[in-house]
Short mmCIF file of C-alpha atoms in Angstrom, two decimals:
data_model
loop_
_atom_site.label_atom_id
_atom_site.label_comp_id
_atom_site.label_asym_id
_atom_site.label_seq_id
_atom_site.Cartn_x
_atom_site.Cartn_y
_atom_site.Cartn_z
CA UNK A 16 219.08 92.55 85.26
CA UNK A 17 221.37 95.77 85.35
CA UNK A 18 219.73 98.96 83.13
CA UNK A 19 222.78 99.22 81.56
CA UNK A 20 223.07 95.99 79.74
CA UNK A 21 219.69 96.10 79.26
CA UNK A 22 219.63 99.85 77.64
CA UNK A 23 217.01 101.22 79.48
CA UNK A 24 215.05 101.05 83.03
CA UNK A 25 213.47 97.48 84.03
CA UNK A 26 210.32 99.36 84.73
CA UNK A 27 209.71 100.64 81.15
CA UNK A 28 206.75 99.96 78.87
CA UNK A 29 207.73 97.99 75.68
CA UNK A 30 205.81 97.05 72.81
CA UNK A 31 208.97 95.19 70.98
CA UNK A 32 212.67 95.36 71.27
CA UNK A 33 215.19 95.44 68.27
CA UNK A 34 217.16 92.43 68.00
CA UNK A 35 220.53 91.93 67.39
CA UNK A 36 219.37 91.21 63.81
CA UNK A 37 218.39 95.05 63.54
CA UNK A 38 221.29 96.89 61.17
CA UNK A 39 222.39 99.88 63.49
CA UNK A 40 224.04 98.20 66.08
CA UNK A 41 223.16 101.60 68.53
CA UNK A 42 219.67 100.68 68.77
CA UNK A 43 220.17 96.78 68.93
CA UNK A 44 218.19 96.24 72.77
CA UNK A 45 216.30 99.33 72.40
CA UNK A 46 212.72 99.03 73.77
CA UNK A 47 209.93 100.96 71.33
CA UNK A 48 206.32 101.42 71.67
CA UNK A 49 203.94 100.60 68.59
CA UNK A 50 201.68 103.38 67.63
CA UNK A 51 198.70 101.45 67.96
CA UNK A 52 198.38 98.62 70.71
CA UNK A 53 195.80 96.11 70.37
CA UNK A 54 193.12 97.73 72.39
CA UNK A 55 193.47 100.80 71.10
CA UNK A 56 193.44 99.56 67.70
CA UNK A 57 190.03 97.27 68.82
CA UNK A 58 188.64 100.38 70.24
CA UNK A 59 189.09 102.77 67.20
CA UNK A 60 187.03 99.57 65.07
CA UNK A 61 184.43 99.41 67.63
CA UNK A 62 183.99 103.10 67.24
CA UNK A 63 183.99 103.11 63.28
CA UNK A 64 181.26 100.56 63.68
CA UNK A 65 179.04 101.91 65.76
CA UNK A 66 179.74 105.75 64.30
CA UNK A 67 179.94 105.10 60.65
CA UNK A 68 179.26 101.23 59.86
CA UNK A 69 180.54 98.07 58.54
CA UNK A 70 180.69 99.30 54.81
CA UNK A 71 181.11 103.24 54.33
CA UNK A 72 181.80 102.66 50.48
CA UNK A 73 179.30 101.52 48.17
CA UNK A 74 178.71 101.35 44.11
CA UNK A 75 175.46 103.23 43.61
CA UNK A 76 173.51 101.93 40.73
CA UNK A 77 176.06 104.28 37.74
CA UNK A 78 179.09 102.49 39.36
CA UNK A 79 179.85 105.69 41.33
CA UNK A 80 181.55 105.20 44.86
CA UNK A 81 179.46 106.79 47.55
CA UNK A 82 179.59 106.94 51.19
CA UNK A 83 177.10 105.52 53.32
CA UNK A 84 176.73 105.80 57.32
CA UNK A 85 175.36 103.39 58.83
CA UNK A 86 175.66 104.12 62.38
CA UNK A 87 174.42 101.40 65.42
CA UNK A 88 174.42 103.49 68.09
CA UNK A 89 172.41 102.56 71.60
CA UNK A 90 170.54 105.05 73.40
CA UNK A 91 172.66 105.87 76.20
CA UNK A 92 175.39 107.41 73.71
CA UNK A 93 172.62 109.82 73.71
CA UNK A 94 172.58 110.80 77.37
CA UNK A 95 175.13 113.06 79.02
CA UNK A 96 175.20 112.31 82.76
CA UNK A 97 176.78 115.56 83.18
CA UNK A 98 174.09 117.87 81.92
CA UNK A 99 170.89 118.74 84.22
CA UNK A 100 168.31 115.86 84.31
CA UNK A 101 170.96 113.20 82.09
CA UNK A 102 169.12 113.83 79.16
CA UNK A 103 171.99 115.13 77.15
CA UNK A 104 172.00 117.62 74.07
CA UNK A 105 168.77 118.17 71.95
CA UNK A 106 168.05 119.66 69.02
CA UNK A 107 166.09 122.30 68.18
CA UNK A 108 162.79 119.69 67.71
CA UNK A 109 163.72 118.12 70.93
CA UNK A 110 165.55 114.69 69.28
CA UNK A 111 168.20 113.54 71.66
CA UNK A 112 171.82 114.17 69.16
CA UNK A 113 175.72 113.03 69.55
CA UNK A 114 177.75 114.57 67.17
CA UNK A 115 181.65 113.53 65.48
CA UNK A 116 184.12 115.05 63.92
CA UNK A 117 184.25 112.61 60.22
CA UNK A 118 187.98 112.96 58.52
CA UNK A 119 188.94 116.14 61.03
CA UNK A 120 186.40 118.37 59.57
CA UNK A 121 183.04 117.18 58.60
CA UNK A 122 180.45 117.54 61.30
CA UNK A 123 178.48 114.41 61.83
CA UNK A 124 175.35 114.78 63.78
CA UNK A 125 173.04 111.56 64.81
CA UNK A 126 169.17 112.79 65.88
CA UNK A 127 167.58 109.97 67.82
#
């Protein structure tokens, strides 16, 4: 198929292309990437499950929302290849820790 009928290079990445249904005719053909593909959208839930937990919100006993983490993380989240021995970071009793950013500001920090 020639690039120019087509709008764009035969070798680009689409996630959807406007139809001839779309209302600006200029973009009608137009190849566009979603935000979030599938596996990057299953990856980001894997993570919230294993980093924060199936339910975050829950009614405490006055009918106040609170926030709950329930993480299920395995041990080898704990290690860190990288570091001397494998054994990853410690804290300062010696408990193996991974640690998260929650919301872009609130340090999270797991002891196992």
């Amino acid at each position: 198929m020639d690039p120019k009928v087509y709008g764009r290079s035969l070798m680009e990445c689409s996630s959807f292309i406007a139809s001839s249904a779309f209302l600006d005719p200029s973009v009608v053909g137009r190849g566009f990437l979603a935000r979030l593909s599938g596996s990057t959208a299953e990856f980001l839930s894997i993570w919230r499950l294993m980093f924060i937990g199936p339910n975050p919100y829950v009614m405490n006993d006055d009918g106040d929302v609170e926030m709950q983490l329930i993480p299920a993380l395995p041990m080898w989240l704990f290690e860190d290849k990288e570091t001397a021995g494998g054994e990853g970071k410690r804290d300062e009793d010696g408990n193996l820790v991974v640690s998260y950013k929650l919301f872009a500001s609130i340090m999270v920090t797991y002891h196992n």
